[in-house]
Amino acid sequence: MQPDLSVKIGRLELKNPVMPASGCFGYGEEYEQFYDLGRLGAIVVKGTTAEARPGNPAPRVAETPAGLLNAIGLQNPGTEEARLKIRRLARYGVPVIVNVAGHNTAEYCSVVEALSAETAVAAFEINVSCPNVAEGGLSFGTDPRTVFRLAGELRKLTEKTLIVKLTPNVTDITEIARAAAEAGADALSLINTLLGMAIDTRSRRPLLANLTGGLSGPAVKPVAVRMVWQVAGCVDLPVIGMGGICCANDALEFMLAGASAVAVGTANFSNPLVCPEIIDGLAVYCREQGFSAVRELVGLARRPAAHKAGGTGGCGRK
Amino acid sequence: MTQLQRLSVRSHEQVAPGVFLLCLSGGLTALPGQFVMVSVLPDSVPLSLRERPGEGFEPATALPACDPLLRRPLSVHDCRPGELVLLYRVAGRGTVLLAGRKPGDSVDVLGPLGQGFPLSASRQAILVAGGIGVAPLFYLARTLLEAGREVLFLFGAGEQAGLYRRRELALSGAEVRLATDDGSAGFHGPVTGLLREALGRNQGAVFACGPEPMLQAVAELCRAAERECIVSLEARMACGVGACLGCVVPVRRHGLAVYRRTCTEGPVFRAEEVYSCNPTCP
Ligand SMILES: Cc1cc2nc3c(=O)[nH]c(=O)nc-3n(C[C@H](O)[C@H](O)[C@H](O)COP(=O)(O)OP(=O)(O)OC[C@H]3O[C@@H](n4cnc5c(N)ncnc54)[C@H](O)[C@@H]3O)c2cc1C
Ligand SMILES: Cc1cc2nc3c(=O)[nH]c(=O)nc-3n(C[C@H](O)[C@H](O)[C@H](O)COP(=O)(O)O)c2cc1C
Ligand code: FES
């Protein structure tokens, strides 16, 4: 029997828990040549700002051990071009999640307002965490009061599912998670990239023109799993987990830690078929392990161990 | 059409110190100037969950190797039905791993990618290669020659050993002129020293691939001579298919400076678009 792979993120129903992560899948155009995008649980598009952004100077990417540093700088065509690209995706019948970025509250609001009536848009994912743009992301996502105010403003503007995407570049991610939840977010997604740096010893210069960049890929996975565990343990909202997922086994770790769905970013670059392969892999795991629905796995690793439990949960720790 | 394929190694030989010629068998049709993204991960490790349930390892628990994480971009050095040839210089961790592949091993290849060289109707063409820059120009030369064009191939390197595949080039029917910085073969000096004279006797467009300073010098000479100049660029890439926006170069289009993706809008560009543009723009 085929296991039931469907999951819910707030009111949003996904036929399976796997979606590409923002910024790693453009607007889907580049990957539709490899498989039917209709197989995906959802499609998350590139971070979108009100006006077009040129992005950062090159070089923008550098490989690190099992990881990737990037400083794209939110290059995107702006809301109106993005709208056309998003409408194109409607043909796949898959919920489209728009990743929203901005310099200031007004810019986030203008993107959400402009796209809120768009039927092709199923949800907004608020990128309060992009570490690349000097005046942007970082300051929003690292202060709980700012996140509370921003999410609150956006909540007033849209009925659509509102997902706040958290940055890992904070001391206590649960504090930010709670602020987003209190402001009325429907779900949380995490993690965005970890601020990092690499230096070329031959030229004795940083490898990125932007000097620093966001680290993603398998190198960040244990950090991401830990943060998903913490956040899922203290906020009563569905969590979309991501950070270094390369195969079904990685996706399972996130779900067992408490994620209701997962996003796959950097792995698309080395394996364009990674998303459908993970979907297949989840079905195989459920069948073999005797689960009739993938949602039964969510948070299973959180159940008390048979022997004496050790370690810390997310909450009640502060 | 871009495909993800496992090709098998037909032969793999070192043609100069640290430079390898890799012949792969399999169906991939590419144009001169296009490239492929090659996975350098060892063959023995299941690359992904590509294998289907019931055929060997279990998809749900198979762990793909993930270091080095990214594929490596390599130009199509030659392409015939059922055969893809790559020529690469060992430059670091990834190419060291690739160099370990033996005949019969398989190599995971994504391609063909990018725009090929524009082939004008002109009867003549000048190709300018610097070192490993010969990689894409070899296939271009063969294609032009088979179309009955006259090809003047200017090939420069630091020393004679860096003039990879020069004998095969000469056998292909191109008129090959060599230049070395140390004078060990051909003209003693930069390859651009040959270009001035070449522009006088060959009326064709100039196609160049090589180190950045060489490309700039070629572009400058062509501008002065009002000759069409096409360059093939390198950029650090993550996805190779246009999704990550990691590989951009500033390009001037209709008077405006914009970032263009080397992997999809390139790697082949008109020289005046990339070299009239201040690198800090837009
Ligand atoms: C379109 C294109 C075509 C190319 N064709 C050829 C070819 O035919 N033959 C050949 O020998 N080389 C070619 N190169 C360069 C080749 O991709 C690099 O030498 C190779 O990626 C180095 O990998 P490495 O792991 O051995 O080196 P490392 O130094 O360990 O590489 C680390 C990272 O930097 C990137 N990188 C390093 N050098 C370059 C470079 N020059 N250009 C782009 N990325 C780089 C790598 O991809 C990797 O992500 C081409 C590059 C591009 C963009
Ligand atoms: C090239 C690149 C571009 C990205 N762009 C965005 C973006 O525009 N908005 C955003 O919220 N996250 C962006 N991210 C972060 C990813 O969505 C994801 O959170 C992160 O990479 C961790 O997942 P991964 O390890 O699977 O890539 C980007 C990541 C990469 C590698
Ligand atoms: S390498 Fe990703 S856009 Fe070119």
Short mmCIF file of N, CA and C in Angstrom, two decimals, chain A residues 23-26 30-31 33-34 46 54-68 72 75-76 202 206-208 216-218 246-250 252 266 269-273 277-278 280-282 284-285 287-288, chain B residues 1-4 37 39 47-53 58-64 66-72 91-93 108 110 113 236-250 259-261 264 279-280 282:
data_model
loop_
_atom_site.label_atom_id
_atom_site.label_comp_id
_atom_site.label_asym_id
_atom_site.label_seq_id
_atom_site.Cartn_x
_atom_site.Cartn_y
_atom_site.Cartn_z
N GLY A 23 15.84 30.38 -3.25
CA GLY A 23 17.13 30.82 -3.76
C GLY A 23 17.93 29.71 -4.41
N CYS A 24 17.44 28.49 -4.29
CA CYS A 24 18.18 27.35 -4.84
C CYS A 24 17.43 26.72 -6.01
N PHE A 25 16.34 27.37 -6.43
CA PHE A 25 15.47 26.76 -7.42
C PHE A 25 14.91 27.84 -8.36
N GLY A 26 15.46 29.07 -8.27
CA GLY A 26 14.97 30.18 -9.08
C GLY A 26 13.47 30.29 -8.95
N GLU A 30 14.46 26.49 -14.27
CA GLU A 30 15.68 25.75 -14.58
C GLU A 30 15.55 24.26 -14.33
N TYR A 31 14.63 23.87 -13.44
CA TYR A 31 14.56 22.46 -13.07
C TYR A 31 13.41 21.72 -13.74
N GLN A 33 13.08 21.04 -16.72
CA GLN A 33 13.58 20.14 -17.76
C GLN A 33 13.98 18.77 -17.20
N PHE A 34 14.12 18.68 -15.86
CA PHE A 34 14.60 17.42 -15.28
C PHE A 34 13.48 16.51 -14.79
N LYS A 46 12.58 32.27 -5.33
CA LYS A 46 13.69 33.13 -4.91
C LYS A 46 13.19 34.30 -4.06
N PRO A 54 20.10 44.19 -8.26
CA PRO A 54 21.17 43.63 -9.09
C PRO A 54 21.96 42.54 -8.39
N GLY A 55 22.01 42.56 -7.07
CA GLY A 55 22.79 41.56 -6.34
C GLY A 55 24.22 42.03 -6.12
N ASN A 56 25.01 41.15 -5.51
CA ASN A 56 26.39 41.47 -5.13
C ASN A 56 27.35 41.25 -6.29
N PRO A 57 28.53 41.89 -6.21
CA PRO A 57 29.57 41.59 -7.20
C PRO A 57 30.07 40.15 -7.10
N ALA A 58 30.71 39.66 -8.17
CA ALA A 58 31.27 38.30 -8.19
C ALA A 58 32.71 38.35 -7.69
N PRO A 59 33.29 37.27 -7.21
CA PRO A 59 32.67 35.97 -7.01
C PRO A 59 31.66 35.93 -5.86
N ARG A 60 30.58 35.21 -6.13
CA ARG A 60 29.48 35.13 -5.17
C ARG A 60 29.40 33.80 -4.45
N VAL A 61 30.09 32.78 -4.96
CA VAL A 61 30.02 31.46 -4.32
C VAL A 61 31.41 30.90 -4.10
N ALA A 62 31.55 30.09 -3.08
CA ALA A 62 32.80 29.38 -2.82
C ALA A 62 32.47 28.08 -2.12
N GLU A 63 33.11 27.02 -2.58
CA GLU A 63 32.88 25.73 -1.94
C GLU A 63 33.75 25.61 -0.70
N THR A 64 33.19 25.00 0.35
CA THR A 64 33.95 24.73 1.58
C THR A 64 33.71 23.25 1.90
N PRO A 65 34.41 22.69 2.90
CA PRO A 65 34.21 21.26 3.15
C PRO A 65 32.72 20.90 3.36
N ALA A 66 32.20 20.06 2.49
CA ALA A 66 30.79 19.65 2.51
C ALA A 66 29.83 20.83 2.60
N GLY A 67 30.26 21.97 2.12
CA GLY A 67 29.39 23.15 2.21
C GLY A 67 29.59 24.13 1.08
N LEU A 68 28.75 25.15 1.10
CA LEU A 68 28.80 26.19 0.08
C LEU A 68 28.60 27.53 0.77
N ILE A 72 24.84 36.03 -2.73
CA ILE A 72 24.17 36.42 -3.96
C ILE A 72 23.69 37.86 -3.85
N GLN A 75 19.74 39.10 -5.56
CA GLN A 75 19.42 39.44 -6.95
C GLN A 75 18.05 38.85 -7.28
N ASN A 76 17.15 39.70 -7.72
CA ASN A 76 15.81 39.23 -8.13
C ASN A 76 15.17 40.28 -9.00
N ARG A 202 46.37 31.53 -1.50
CA ARG A 202 47.28 31.91 -2.59
C ARG A 202 47.22 33.42 -2.86
N PRO A 206 39.86 37.21 0.78
CA PRO A 206 38.63 36.42 0.96
C PRO A 206 38.15 35.87 -0.38
N LEU A 207 37.55 34.69 -0.37
CA LEU A 207 37.10 34.05 -1.61
C LEU A 207 35.86 34.71 -2.20
N LEU A 208 35.09 35.38 -1.36
CA LEU A 208 33.89 36.06 -1.85
C LEU A 208 34.15 37.56 -1.96
N SER A 216 25.80 26.92 3.63
CA SER A 216 24.71 25.95 3.49
C SER A 216 25.31 24.60 3.15
N GLY A 217 24.44 23.60 2.97
CA GLY A 217 24.94 22.28 2.59
C GLY A 217 25.14 21.38 3.80
N PRO A 218 25.57 20.13 3.54
CA PRO A 218 25.70 19.13 4.61
C PRO A 218 26.47 19.62 5.84
N CYS A 246 20.32 16.22 1.80
CA CYS A 246 20.81 15.68 0.52
C CYS A 246 20.12 14.39 0.11
N CYS A 247 19.41 13.76 1.04
CA CYS A 247 18.80 12.47 0.73
C CYS A 247 17.63 12.26 1.69
N ALA A 248 16.87 11.19 1.45
CA ALA A 248 15.70 10.93 2.26
C ALA A 248 16.07 10.76 3.73
N ASN A 249 17.22 10.16 3.97
CA ASN A 249 17.63 9.95 5.36
C ASN A 249 17.80 11.27 6.10
N ASP A 250 18.37 12.26 5.42
CA ASP A 250 18.53 13.59 6.02
C ASP A 250 17.16 14.19 6.30
N LEU A 252 14.43 12.66 6.86
CA LEU A 252 13.83 11.94 7.98
C LEU A 252 14.33 12.48 9.32
N THR A 266 20.83 23.54 -1.36
CA THR A 266 22.10 23.35 -2.04
C THR A 266 22.20 22.01 -2.77
N PHE A 269 21.91 21.56 -6.52
CA PHE A 269 23.01 21.93 -7.42
C PHE A 269 23.81 20.71 -7.82
N SER A 270 24.07 19.81 -6.88
CA SER A 270 24.84 18.63 -7.26
C SER A 270 23.95 17.55 -7.86
N ASN A 271 22.72 17.49 -7.41
CA ASN A 271 21.80 16.49 -7.95
C ASN A 271 20.46 17.12 -8.27
N PRO A 272 20.23 17.49 -9.51
CA PRO A 272 18.97 18.16 -9.87
C PRO A 272 17.73 17.31 -9.57
N LEU A 273 17.92 16.00 -9.41
CA LEU A 273 16.77 15.12 -9.15
C LEU A 273 16.57 14.86 -7.67
N GLU A 277 13.72 12.27 -5.65
CA GLU A 277 14.35 11.10 -5.04
C GLU A 277 14.05 11.03 -3.54
N ILE A 278 14.02 12.18 -2.89
CA ILE A 278 13.70 12.19 -1.46
C ILE A 278 12.24 11.79 -1.25
N ASP A 280 10.46 9.79 -3.10
CA ASP A 280 10.42 8.33 -3.25
C ASP A 280 11.01 7.64 -2.02
N GLY A 281 12.11 8.18 -1.54
CA GLY A 281 12.79 7.58 -0.39
C GLY A 281 11.93 7.60 0.86
N LEU A 282 11.17 8.67 1.05
CA LEU A 282 10.29 8.75 2.23
C LEU A 282 9.21 7.67 2.16
N VAL A 284 9.42 4.80 0.61
CA VAL A 284 10.05 3.51 0.87
C VAL A 284 10.26 3.31 2.37
N TYR A 285 10.74 4.33 3.03
CA TYR A 285 11.00 4.24 4.48
C TYR A 285 9.69 3.93 5.23
N ARG A 287 6.95 2.56 4.14
CA ARG A 287 6.52 1.19 3.84
C ARG A 287 7.32 0.18 4.65
N GLU A 288 8.63 0.34 4.59
CA GLU A 288 9.49 -0.63 5.26
C GLU A 288 9.38 -0.62 6.76
N MET B 1 19.37 18.98 -25.48
CA MET B 1 18.67 19.08 -24.21
C MET B 1 19.58 18.68 -23.05
N THR B 2 19.51 19.42 -21.98
CA THR B 2 20.35 19.12 -20.82
C THR B 2 19.89 17.84 -20.15
N GLN B 3 20.84 16.96 -19.90
CA GLN B 3 20.50 15.69 -19.27
C GLN B 3 21.48 15.35 -18.17
N LEU B 4 21.01 14.53 -17.25
CA LEU B 4 21.86 14.02 -16.20
C LEU B 4 22.15 12.57 -16.58
N MET B 37 28.78 19.83 -16.36
CA MET B 37 29.11 19.84 -14.94
C MET B 37 29.35 18.38 -14.56
N SER B 39 30.46 15.39 -11.91
CA SER B 39 30.60 15.01 -10.51
C SER B 39 31.94 14.33 -10.33
N LEU B 47 25.80 7.86 -5.58
CA LEU B 47 25.79 9.31 -5.71
C LEU B 47 24.55 9.91 -5.10
N SER B 48 23.46 9.18 -5.17
CA SER B 48 22.20 9.75 -4.76
C SER B 48 21.23 8.59 -4.66
N LEU B 49 19.98 8.91 -4.68
CA LEU B 49 18.99 7.85 -4.59
C LEU B 49 18.51 7.45 -5.97
N ARG B 50 19.37 7.69 -6.97
CA ARG B 50 18.95 7.47 -8.34
C ARG B 50 18.57 6.01 -8.59
N GLU B 51 19.27 5.11 -7.95
CA GLU B 51 18.92 3.69 -8.10
C GLU B 51 17.51 3.46 -7.55
N ARG B 52 16.76 2.62 -8.19
CA ARG B 52 15.36 2.43 -7.79
C ARG B 52 15.22 1.38 -6.70
N PRO B 53 14.14 1.46 -5.93
CA PRO B 53 13.92 0.48 -4.87
C PRO B 53 14.03 -0.95 -5.41
N GLU B 58 19.23 0.49 -0.39
CA GLU B 58 17.92 1.03 -0.05
C GLU B 58 17.88 2.53 -0.17
N PRO B 59 17.01 3.06 -1.02
CA PRO B 59 16.97 4.49 -1.22
C PRO B 59 16.79 5.29 0.07
N ALA B 60 15.98 4.82 0.97
CA ALA B 60 15.66 5.62 2.13
C ALA B 60 16.87 5.84 3.02
N THR B 61 17.77 4.90 3.03
CA THR B 61 18.86 5.02 3.97
C THR B 61 20.22 5.21 3.30
N ALA B 62 20.23 5.24 1.96
CA ALA B 62 21.50 5.42 1.28
C ALA B 62 22.01 6.83 1.51
N LEU B 63 23.25 6.96 1.91
CA LEU B 63 23.81 8.28 2.17
C LEU B 63 24.70 8.69 1.01
N PRO B 64 24.32 9.72 0.27
CA PRO B 64 25.16 10.13 -0.83
C PRO B 64 26.43 10.78 -0.31
N CYS B 66 29.09 13.64 -0.10
CA CYS B 66 28.77 15.05 -0.26
C CYS B 66 29.99 15.95 -0.13
N ASP B 67 31.16 15.39 -0.33
CA ASP B 67 32.34 16.23 -0.27
C ASP B 67 33.39 15.71 -1.23
N PRO B 68 33.85 16.45 -2.21
CA PRO B 68 33.44 17.81 -2.53
C PRO B 68 31.98 17.88 -2.97
N LEU B 69 31.33 18.93 -2.57
CA LEU B 69 29.89 19.06 -2.71
C LEU B 69 29.46 19.34 -4.15
N LEU B 70 30.20 20.20 -4.83
CA LEU B 70 29.72 20.70 -6.12
C LEU B 70 30.34 19.95 -7.29
N ARG B 71 29.60 19.96 -8.38
CA ARG B 71 30.15 19.47 -9.65
C ARG B 71 31.18 20.48 -10.15
N ARG B 72 32.02 20.03 -11.08
CA ARG B 72 33.03 20.92 -11.66
C ARG B 72 32.68 21.21 -13.12
N ALA B 91 43.64 21.12 -10.88
CA ALA B 91 43.75 22.45 -10.28
C ALA B 91 43.52 22.41 -8.78
N GLY B 92 42.99 21.31 -8.26
CA GLY B 92 42.66 21.26 -6.84
C GLY B 92 42.03 19.92 -6.51
N ARG B 93 41.33 19.92 -5.38
CA ARG B 93 40.76 18.70 -4.85
C ARG B 93 39.86 17.94 -5.83
N ASP B 108 29.42 10.87 -13.62
CA ASP B 108 28.10 11.48 -13.64
C ASP B 108 28.23 12.87 -14.27
N LEU B 110 26.36 16.27 -16.14
CA LEU B 110 25.17 17.10 -16.38
C LEU B 110 25.48 18.01 -17.56
N LEU B 113 25.56 22.30 -21.33
CA LEU B 113 25.13 23.52 -20.68
C LEU B 113 25.69 24.75 -21.40
N ARG B 236 33.19 30.98 -11.06
CA ARG B 236 32.88 29.95 -10.07
C ARG B 236 31.40 29.64 -10.14
N MET B 237 31.06 28.38 -10.20
CA MET B 237 29.68 27.97 -10.40
C MET B 237 29.22 27.04 -9.29
N ALA B 238 27.95 27.11 -8.98
CA ALA B 238 27.40 26.13 -8.05
C ALA B 238 26.47 25.18 -8.80
N CYS B 239 25.42 25.72 -9.46
CA CYS B 239 24.43 24.82 -10.06
C CYS B 239 24.71 24.52 -11.52
N GLY B 240 25.24 25.48 -12.27
CA GLY B 240 25.51 25.29 -13.69
C GLY B 240 24.29 25.39 -14.59
N VAL B 241 23.10 25.54 -14.00
CA VAL B 241 21.89 25.56 -14.83
C VAL B 241 21.11 26.87 -14.76
N GLY B 242 21.62 27.83 -14.00
CA GLY B 242 20.95 29.14 -13.97
C GLY B 242 20.13 29.42 -12.73
N ALA B 243 20.12 28.50 -11.78
CA ALA B 243 19.22 28.65 -10.64
C ALA B 243 19.80 29.44 -9.46
N CYS B 244 21.11 29.38 -9.26
CA CYS B 244 21.67 29.93 -8.02
C CYS B 244 22.13 31.37 -8.13
N LEU B 245 22.32 31.87 -9.33
CA LEU B 245 22.81 33.24 -9.58
C LEU B 245 24.21 33.44 -8.99
N GLY B 246 24.96 32.36 -8.91
CA GLY B 246 26.29 32.44 -8.31
C GLY B 246 27.39 32.84 -9.29
N CYS B 247 27.14 32.69 -10.58
CA CYS B 247 28.22 32.75 -11.56
C CYS B 247 28.20 34.00 -12.43
N VAL B 248 27.61 35.08 -11.93
CA VAL B 248 27.36 36.23 -12.80
C VAL B 248 28.62 36.99 -13.21
N VAL B 249 28.54 37.61 -14.37
CA VAL B 249 29.54 38.59 -14.82
C VAL B 249 28.79 39.87 -15.19
N PRO B 250 29.44 41.02 -14.95
CA PRO B 250 28.79 42.26 -15.39
C PRO B 250 28.92 42.38 -16.90
N TYR B 259 24.04 42.14 -14.58
CA TYR B 259 24.70 40.88 -14.31
C TYR B 259 24.06 39.79 -15.15
N ARG B 260 24.92 38.99 -15.79
CA ARG B 260 24.44 37.86 -16.59
C ARG B 260 25.08 36.58 -16.06
N ARG B 261 24.32 35.49 -16.13
CA ARG B 261 24.84 34.21 -15.63
C ARG B 261 25.79 33.59 -16.65
N THR B 264 24.35 30.11 -18.09
CA THR B 264 23.24 30.01 -19.04
C THR B 264 23.32 31.05 -20.17
N PRO B 279 34.10 46.46 -13.74
CA PRO B 279 33.72 45.28 -12.95
C PRO B 279 32.86 45.60 -11.73
N THR B 280 32.80 46.83 -11.30
CA THR B 280 32.00 47.12 -10.11
C THR B 280 30.57 47.48 -10.48
N PRO B 282 26.69 46.68 -11.97
CA PRO B 282 25.96 47.91 -12.25
C PRO B 282 25.85 48.80 -11.01
#
